[in-house]
CSV table of C-alpha atoms and ligand atoms in Angstrom, one decimal:
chain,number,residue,atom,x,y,z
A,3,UNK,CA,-24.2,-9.1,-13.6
A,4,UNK,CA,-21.9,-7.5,-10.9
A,5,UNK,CA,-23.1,-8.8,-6.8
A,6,UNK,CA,-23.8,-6.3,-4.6
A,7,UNK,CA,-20.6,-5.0,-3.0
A,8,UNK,CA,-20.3,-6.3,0.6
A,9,UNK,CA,-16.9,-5.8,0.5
A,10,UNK,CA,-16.0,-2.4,2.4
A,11,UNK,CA,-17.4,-0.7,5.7
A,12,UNK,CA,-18.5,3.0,5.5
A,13,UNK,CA,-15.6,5.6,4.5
A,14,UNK,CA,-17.0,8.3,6.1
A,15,UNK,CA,-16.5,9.4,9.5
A,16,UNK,CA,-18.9,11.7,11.1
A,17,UNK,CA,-20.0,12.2,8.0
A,18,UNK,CA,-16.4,13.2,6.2
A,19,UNK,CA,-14.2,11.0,4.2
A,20,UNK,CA,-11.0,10.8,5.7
A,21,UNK,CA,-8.2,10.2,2.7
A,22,UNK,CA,-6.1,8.0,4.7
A,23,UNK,CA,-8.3,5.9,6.1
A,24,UNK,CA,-10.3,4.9,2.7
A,25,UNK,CA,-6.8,4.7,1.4
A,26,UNK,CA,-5.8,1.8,4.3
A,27,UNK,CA,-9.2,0.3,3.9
A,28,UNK,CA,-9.4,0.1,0.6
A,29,UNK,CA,-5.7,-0.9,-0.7
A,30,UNK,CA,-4.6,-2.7,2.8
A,31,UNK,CA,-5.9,-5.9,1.4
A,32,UNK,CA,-4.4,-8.9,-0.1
A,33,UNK,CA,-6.3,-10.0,-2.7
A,34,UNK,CA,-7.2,-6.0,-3.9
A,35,UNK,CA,-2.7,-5.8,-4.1
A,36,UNK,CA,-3.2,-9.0,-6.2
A,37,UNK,CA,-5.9,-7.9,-8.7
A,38,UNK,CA,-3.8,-4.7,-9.5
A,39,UNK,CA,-0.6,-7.0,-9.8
A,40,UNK,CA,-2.3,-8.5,-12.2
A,41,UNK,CA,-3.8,-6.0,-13.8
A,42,UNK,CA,-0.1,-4.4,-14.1
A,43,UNK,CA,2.0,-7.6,-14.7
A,44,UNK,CA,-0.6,-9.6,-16.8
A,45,UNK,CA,-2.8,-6.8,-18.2
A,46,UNK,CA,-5.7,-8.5,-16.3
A,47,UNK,CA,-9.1,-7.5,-17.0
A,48,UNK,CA,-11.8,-9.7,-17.3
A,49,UNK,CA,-13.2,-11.2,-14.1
A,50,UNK,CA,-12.3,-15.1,-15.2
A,51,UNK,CA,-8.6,-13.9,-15.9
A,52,UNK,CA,-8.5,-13.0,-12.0
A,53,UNK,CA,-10.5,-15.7,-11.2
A,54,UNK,CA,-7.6,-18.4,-13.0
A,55,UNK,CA,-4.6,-16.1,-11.4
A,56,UNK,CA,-6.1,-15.5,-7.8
A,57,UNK,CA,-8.3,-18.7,-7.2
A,58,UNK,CA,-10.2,-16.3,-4.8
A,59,UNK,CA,-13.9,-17.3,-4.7
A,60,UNK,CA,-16.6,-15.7,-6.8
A,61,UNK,CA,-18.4,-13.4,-4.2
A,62,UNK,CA,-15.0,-12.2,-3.0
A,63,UNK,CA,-13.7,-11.7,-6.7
A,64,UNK,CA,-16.6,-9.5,-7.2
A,65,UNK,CA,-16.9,-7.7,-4.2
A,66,UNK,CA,-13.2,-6.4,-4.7
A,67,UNK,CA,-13.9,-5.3,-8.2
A,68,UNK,CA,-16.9,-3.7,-7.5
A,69,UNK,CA,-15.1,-1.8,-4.2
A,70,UNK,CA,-12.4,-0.9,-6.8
A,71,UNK,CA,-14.9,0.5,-9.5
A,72,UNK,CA,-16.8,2.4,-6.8
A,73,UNK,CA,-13.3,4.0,-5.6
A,74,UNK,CA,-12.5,5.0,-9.2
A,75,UNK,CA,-9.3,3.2,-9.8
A,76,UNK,CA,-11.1,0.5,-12.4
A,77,UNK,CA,-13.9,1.6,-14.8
A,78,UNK,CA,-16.3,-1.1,-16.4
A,79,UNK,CA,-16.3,-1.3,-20.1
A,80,UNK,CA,-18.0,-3.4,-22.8
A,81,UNK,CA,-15.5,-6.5,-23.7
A,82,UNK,CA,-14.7,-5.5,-27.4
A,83,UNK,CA,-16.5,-8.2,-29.4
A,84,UNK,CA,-19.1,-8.8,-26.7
A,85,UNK,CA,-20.7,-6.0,-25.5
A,86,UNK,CA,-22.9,-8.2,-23.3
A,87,UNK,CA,-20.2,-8.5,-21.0
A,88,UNK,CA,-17.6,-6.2,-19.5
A,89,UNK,CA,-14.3,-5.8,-18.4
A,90,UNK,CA,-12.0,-3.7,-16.1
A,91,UNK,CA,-9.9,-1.2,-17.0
A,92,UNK,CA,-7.6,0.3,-15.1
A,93,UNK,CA,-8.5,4.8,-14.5
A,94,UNK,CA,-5.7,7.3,-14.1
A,95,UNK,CA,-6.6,6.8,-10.6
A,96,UNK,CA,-6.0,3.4,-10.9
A,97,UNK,CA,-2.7,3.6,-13.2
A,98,UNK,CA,-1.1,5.8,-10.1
A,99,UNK,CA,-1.5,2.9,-7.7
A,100,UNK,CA,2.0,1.5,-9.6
A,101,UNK,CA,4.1,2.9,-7.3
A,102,UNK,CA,2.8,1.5,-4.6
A,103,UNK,CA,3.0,-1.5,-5.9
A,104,UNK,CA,6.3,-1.3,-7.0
A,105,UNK,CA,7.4,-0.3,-3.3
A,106,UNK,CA,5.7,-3.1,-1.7
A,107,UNK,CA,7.8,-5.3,-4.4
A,108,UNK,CA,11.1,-3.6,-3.2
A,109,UNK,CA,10.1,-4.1,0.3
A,110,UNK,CA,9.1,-7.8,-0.3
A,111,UNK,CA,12.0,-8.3,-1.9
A,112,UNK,CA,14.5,-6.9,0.7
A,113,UNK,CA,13.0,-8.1,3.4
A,114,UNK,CA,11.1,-11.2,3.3
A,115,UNK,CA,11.8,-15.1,2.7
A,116,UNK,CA,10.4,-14.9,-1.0
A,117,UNK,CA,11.8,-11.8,-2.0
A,118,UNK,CA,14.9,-13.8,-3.7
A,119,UNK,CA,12.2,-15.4,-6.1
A,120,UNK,CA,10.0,-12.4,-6.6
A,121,UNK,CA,10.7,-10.7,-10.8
A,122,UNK,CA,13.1,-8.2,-10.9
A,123,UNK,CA,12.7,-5.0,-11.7
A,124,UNK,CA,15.1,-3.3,-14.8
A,125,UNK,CA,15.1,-0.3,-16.3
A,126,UNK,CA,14.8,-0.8,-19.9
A,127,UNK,CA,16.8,2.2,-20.7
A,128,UNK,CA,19.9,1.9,-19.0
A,129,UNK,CA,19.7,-2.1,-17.8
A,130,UNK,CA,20.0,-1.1,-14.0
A,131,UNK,CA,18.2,-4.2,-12.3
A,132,UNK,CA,16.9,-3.7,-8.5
A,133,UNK,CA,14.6,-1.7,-6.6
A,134,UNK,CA,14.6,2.2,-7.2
A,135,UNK,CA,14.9,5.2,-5.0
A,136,UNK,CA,12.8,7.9,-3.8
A,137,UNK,CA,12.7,11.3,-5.0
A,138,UNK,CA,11.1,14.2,-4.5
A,139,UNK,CA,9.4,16.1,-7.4
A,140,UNK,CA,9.7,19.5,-5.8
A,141,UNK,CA,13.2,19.9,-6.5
A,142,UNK,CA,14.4,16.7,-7.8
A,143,UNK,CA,16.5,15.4,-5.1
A,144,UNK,CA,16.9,11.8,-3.7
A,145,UNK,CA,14.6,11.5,-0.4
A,146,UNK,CA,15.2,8.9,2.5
A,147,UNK,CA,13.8,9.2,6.1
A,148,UNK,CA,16.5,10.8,7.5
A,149,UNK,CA,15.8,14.2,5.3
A,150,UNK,CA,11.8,13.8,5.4
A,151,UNK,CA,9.7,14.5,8.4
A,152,UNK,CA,6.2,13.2,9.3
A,153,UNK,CA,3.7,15.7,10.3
A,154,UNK,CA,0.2,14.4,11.6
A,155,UNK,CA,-2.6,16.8,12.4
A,156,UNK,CA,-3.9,14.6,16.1
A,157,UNK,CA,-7.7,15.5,15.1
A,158,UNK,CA,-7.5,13.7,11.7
A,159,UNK,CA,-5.5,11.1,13.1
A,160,UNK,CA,-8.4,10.3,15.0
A,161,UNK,CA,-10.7,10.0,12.5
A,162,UNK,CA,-8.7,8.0,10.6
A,163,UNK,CA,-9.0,4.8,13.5
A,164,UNK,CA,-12.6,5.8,14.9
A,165,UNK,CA,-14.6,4.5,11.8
A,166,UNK,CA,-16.3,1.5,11.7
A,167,UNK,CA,-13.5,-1.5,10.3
A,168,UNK,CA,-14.3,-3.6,7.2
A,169,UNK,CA,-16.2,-6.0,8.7
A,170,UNK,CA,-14.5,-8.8,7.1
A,171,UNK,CA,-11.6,-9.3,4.9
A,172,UNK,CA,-11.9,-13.1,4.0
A,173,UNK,CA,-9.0,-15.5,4.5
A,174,UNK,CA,-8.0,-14.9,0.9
A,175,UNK,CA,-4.9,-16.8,1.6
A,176,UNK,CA,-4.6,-18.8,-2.1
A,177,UNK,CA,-0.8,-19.4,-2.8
A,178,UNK,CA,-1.0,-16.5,-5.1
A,179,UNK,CA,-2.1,-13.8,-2.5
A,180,UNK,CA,0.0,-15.5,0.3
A,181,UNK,CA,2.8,-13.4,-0.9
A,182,UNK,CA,1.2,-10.1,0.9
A,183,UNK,CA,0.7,-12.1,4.1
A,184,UNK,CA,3.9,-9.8,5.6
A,185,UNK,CA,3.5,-6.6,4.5
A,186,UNK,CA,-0.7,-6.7,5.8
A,187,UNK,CA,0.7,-7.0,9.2
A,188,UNK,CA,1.7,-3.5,8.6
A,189,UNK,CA,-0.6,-1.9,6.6
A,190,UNK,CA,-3.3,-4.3,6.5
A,191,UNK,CA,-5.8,-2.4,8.7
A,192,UNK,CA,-6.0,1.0,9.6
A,193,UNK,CA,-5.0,0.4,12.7
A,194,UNK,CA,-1.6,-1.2,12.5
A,195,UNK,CA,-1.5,1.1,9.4
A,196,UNK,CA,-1.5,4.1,11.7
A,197,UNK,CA,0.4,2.6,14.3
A,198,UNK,CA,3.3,2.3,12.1
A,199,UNK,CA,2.9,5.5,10.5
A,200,UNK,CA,2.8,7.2,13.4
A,201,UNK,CA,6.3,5.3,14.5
A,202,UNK,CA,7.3,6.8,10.7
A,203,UNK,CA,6.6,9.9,12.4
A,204,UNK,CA,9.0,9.7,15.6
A,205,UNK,CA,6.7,8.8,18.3
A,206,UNK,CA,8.1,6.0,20.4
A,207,UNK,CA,6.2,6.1,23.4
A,208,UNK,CA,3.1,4.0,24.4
A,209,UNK,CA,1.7,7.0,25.9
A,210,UNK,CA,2.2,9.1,22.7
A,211,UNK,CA,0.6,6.5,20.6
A,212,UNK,CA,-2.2,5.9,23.0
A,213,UNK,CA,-3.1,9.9,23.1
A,214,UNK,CA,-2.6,10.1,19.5
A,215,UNK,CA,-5.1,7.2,18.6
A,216,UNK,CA,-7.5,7.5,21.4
A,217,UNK,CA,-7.0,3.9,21.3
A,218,UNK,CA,-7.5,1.7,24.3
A,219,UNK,CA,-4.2,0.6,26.4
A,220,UNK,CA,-5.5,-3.1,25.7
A,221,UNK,CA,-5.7,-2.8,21.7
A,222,UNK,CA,-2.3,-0.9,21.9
A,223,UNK,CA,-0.9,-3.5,23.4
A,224,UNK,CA,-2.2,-6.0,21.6
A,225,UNK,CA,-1.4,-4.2,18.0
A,226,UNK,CA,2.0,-2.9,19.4
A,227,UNK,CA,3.3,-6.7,20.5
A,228,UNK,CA,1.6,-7.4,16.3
A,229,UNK,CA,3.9,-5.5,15.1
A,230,UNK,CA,6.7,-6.4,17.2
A,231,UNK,CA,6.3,-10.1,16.5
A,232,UNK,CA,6.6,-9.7,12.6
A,233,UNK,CA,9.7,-7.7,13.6
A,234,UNK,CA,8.4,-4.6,12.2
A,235,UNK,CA,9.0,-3.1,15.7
A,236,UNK,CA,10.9,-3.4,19.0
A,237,UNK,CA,11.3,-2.9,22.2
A,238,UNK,CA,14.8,-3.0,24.0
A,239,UNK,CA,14.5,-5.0,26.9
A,240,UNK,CA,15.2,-2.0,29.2
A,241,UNK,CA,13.6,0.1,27.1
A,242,UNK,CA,10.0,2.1,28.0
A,243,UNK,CA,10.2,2.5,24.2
A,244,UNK,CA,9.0,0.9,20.9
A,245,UNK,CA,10.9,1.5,17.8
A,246,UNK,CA,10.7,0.8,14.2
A,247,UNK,CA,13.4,-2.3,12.9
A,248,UNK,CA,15.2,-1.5,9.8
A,249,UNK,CA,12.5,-3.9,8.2
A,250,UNK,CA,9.1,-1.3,9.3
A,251,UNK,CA,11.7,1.8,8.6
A,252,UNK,CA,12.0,0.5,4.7
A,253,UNK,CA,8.4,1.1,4.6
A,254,UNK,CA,9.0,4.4,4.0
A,255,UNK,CA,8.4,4.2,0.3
A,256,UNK,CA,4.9,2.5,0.6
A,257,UNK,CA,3.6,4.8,3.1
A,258,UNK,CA,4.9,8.1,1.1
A,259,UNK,CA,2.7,6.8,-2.2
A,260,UNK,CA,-0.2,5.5,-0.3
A,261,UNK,CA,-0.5,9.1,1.1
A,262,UNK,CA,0.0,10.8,-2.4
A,263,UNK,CA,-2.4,8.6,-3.9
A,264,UNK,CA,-5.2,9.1,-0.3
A,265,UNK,CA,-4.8,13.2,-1.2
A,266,UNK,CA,-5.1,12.2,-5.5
A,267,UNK,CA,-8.0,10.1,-4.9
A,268,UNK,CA,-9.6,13.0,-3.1
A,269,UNK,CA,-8.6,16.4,-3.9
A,270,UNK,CA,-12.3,17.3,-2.0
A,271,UNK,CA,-10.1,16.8,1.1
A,272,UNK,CA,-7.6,19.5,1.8
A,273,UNK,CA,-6.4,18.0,5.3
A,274,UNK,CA,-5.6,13.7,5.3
A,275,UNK,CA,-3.9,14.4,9.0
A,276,UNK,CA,-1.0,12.5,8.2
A,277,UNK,CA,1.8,13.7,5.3
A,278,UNK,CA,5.5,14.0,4.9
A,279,UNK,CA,7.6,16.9,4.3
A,280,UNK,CA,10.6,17.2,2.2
A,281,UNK,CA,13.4,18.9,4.6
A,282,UNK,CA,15.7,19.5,2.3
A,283,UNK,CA,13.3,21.8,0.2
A,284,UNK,CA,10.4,22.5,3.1
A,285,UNK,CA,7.8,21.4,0.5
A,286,UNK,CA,4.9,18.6,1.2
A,287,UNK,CA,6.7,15.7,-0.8
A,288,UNK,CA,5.4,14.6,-3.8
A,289,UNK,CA,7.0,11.4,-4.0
A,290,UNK,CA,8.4,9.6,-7.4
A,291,UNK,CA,10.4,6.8,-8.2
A,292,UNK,CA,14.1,7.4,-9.8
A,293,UNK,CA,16.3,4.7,-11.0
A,294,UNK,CA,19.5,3.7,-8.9
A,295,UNK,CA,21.4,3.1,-11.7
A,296,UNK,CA,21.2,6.0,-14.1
A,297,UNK,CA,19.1,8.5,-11.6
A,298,UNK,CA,16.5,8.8,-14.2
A,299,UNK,CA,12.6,9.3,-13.2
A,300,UNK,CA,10.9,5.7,-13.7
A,301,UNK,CA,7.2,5.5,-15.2
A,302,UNK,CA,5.2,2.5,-15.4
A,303,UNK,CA,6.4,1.9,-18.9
A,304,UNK,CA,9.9,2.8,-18.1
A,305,UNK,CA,10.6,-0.4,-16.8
A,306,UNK,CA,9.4,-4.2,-16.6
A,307,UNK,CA,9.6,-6.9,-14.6
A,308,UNK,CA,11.9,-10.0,-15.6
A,309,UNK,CA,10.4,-13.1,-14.0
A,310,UNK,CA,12.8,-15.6,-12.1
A,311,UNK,CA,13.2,-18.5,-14.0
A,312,UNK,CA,12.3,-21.1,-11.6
A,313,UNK,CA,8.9,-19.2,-10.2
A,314,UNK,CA,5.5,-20.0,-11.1
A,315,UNK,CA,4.3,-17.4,-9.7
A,316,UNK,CA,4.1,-15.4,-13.0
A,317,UNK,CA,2.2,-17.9,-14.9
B,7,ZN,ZN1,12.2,18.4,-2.1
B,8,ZN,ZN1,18.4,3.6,-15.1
């Protein structure tokens, strides 16, 4: 049944998976964040429930599925009651994308025009309703940037931009998708994606980022001035310097899970080039989510999501 997948360019570089950039490829895409929305919000699982929610064509539809199977975070099972056709289930792999989600949510939410209408997010146990914090697992403490410090290794940061680029995303831009239009400027291609995680990581510079990504002054310039104009970045006017906005700072959250979930989706890798350390216990940071309200570590089925009453978004 399934089409052939045409969806993602070659992982490998020089032969070697590099974590972080399968991660960016693979989950720096709308309409992939909108399959495992619904797959989270809706329990999605059959290709015509997608199909209804998304109104992504067919071919595109598929091709995402099938990239997702292939990267282990769905698994194809018989539909119980008609084993001719199958479903999609969500792996452990797939389950530990949540928190990604559920930072791009708070970021949404904080800072862009229809983050006043996106659900809400409430702990069931204690009622708290808003976005959660970071902590770290190694010794339980809350975690913001200020306390955290990101480390690249230069040679793996290279391979994570020299691989070949999906060829082509599609203009998946259905109303329902349209809601990830922001956050892609950031992390929608590994590119931007390690442009802004390397401003995550203190460098300022155009020089630094240009030695760092062996990138060309042209294509700097041209993903730099991206960046800038959806006011993730800045540069002062006297200023020989670009900077992160409080708006790409409170991506924090979303980079710290997508690099957990690049080094759980391949423990084969011991080096991804690019992690964050904990400085107030030295260790790597494992990241989790804990609940402002009562400080309590939030699972997936710790909380839920109250829908807005006047969006349709939730259908
Ligand atoms: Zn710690
Ligand atoms: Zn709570």
């Amino acid at each position: 049944m399934a089409a052939p997948d045409t969806s993602a360019g070659s992982l490998t570089v020089s032969g070697v998976t590099n974590p972080v950039a399968a991660t960016f490829d693979l989950l720096g895409d709308r309409l992939t964040l909108t399959i495992l929305r619904h797959a989270f919000v809706h329990r999605a699982r059959r290709f015509n429930q997608w199909m209804e929610r998304t109104g992504a064509p067919p071919a595109m539809l598929t091709a995402r599925l099938n990239a997702l199977v292939d990267a282990g975070v769905l698994v194809r099972a018989p539909q119980p009651g008609a084993a001719e056709r199958h479903e999609y289930r969500l792996t452990a792999l797939g389950l530990a994308t949540w928190e990604i989600l559920v930072c791009v949510w708070a970021w949404q939410r904080e800072w862009t025009a229809e983050g006043a209408v996106l659900p809400e997010l409430v702990h069931v146990e204690c009622g708290h309703r808003g976005p959660p914090m970071l902590m770290c697992r190694g010794c339980g403490r809350t975690v913001t940037t200020h306390d955290t410090a990101v480390e690249l290794s230069e040679d793996a940061l290279w391979h994570i931009t020299s691989g070949r680029r999906r060829s082509s995303r599609g203009s998946a831009a259905t109303s329902d998708d349209a809601q990830f239009e922001e956050i892609m400027q950031a992390i929608g291609d590994r590119w931007s994606a390690s442009v802004t995680g390397l401003a995550l990581a203190g460098v300022r510079r155009f020089g630094e980022f240009r030695d760092a990504l062996r990138m060309s002054p042209t294509t700097l310039t041209e993903r730099l001035s991206r960046l800038c104009d959806a006011g993730i970045m800045a540069r002062p006017e006297d200023a020989a310097e670009y900077r992160l906005t409080p708006r790409g700072r409170g991506l924090f959250g979303v980079f710290a899970f997508l690099l957990a979930w690049a080094e759980l989706a391949h423990p084969e890798v011991s080096e991804t080039g690019l992690r964050i350390r904990h400085l107030g216990c030295g260790e790597v940071l494992a990241p989790a989510l804990r609940c402002r309200g009562c400080e309590a570590r939030l699972g997936r089925t710790d909380v839920r999501f109250e829908p807005m009453p006047s969006l349709d978004s939730l259908r």
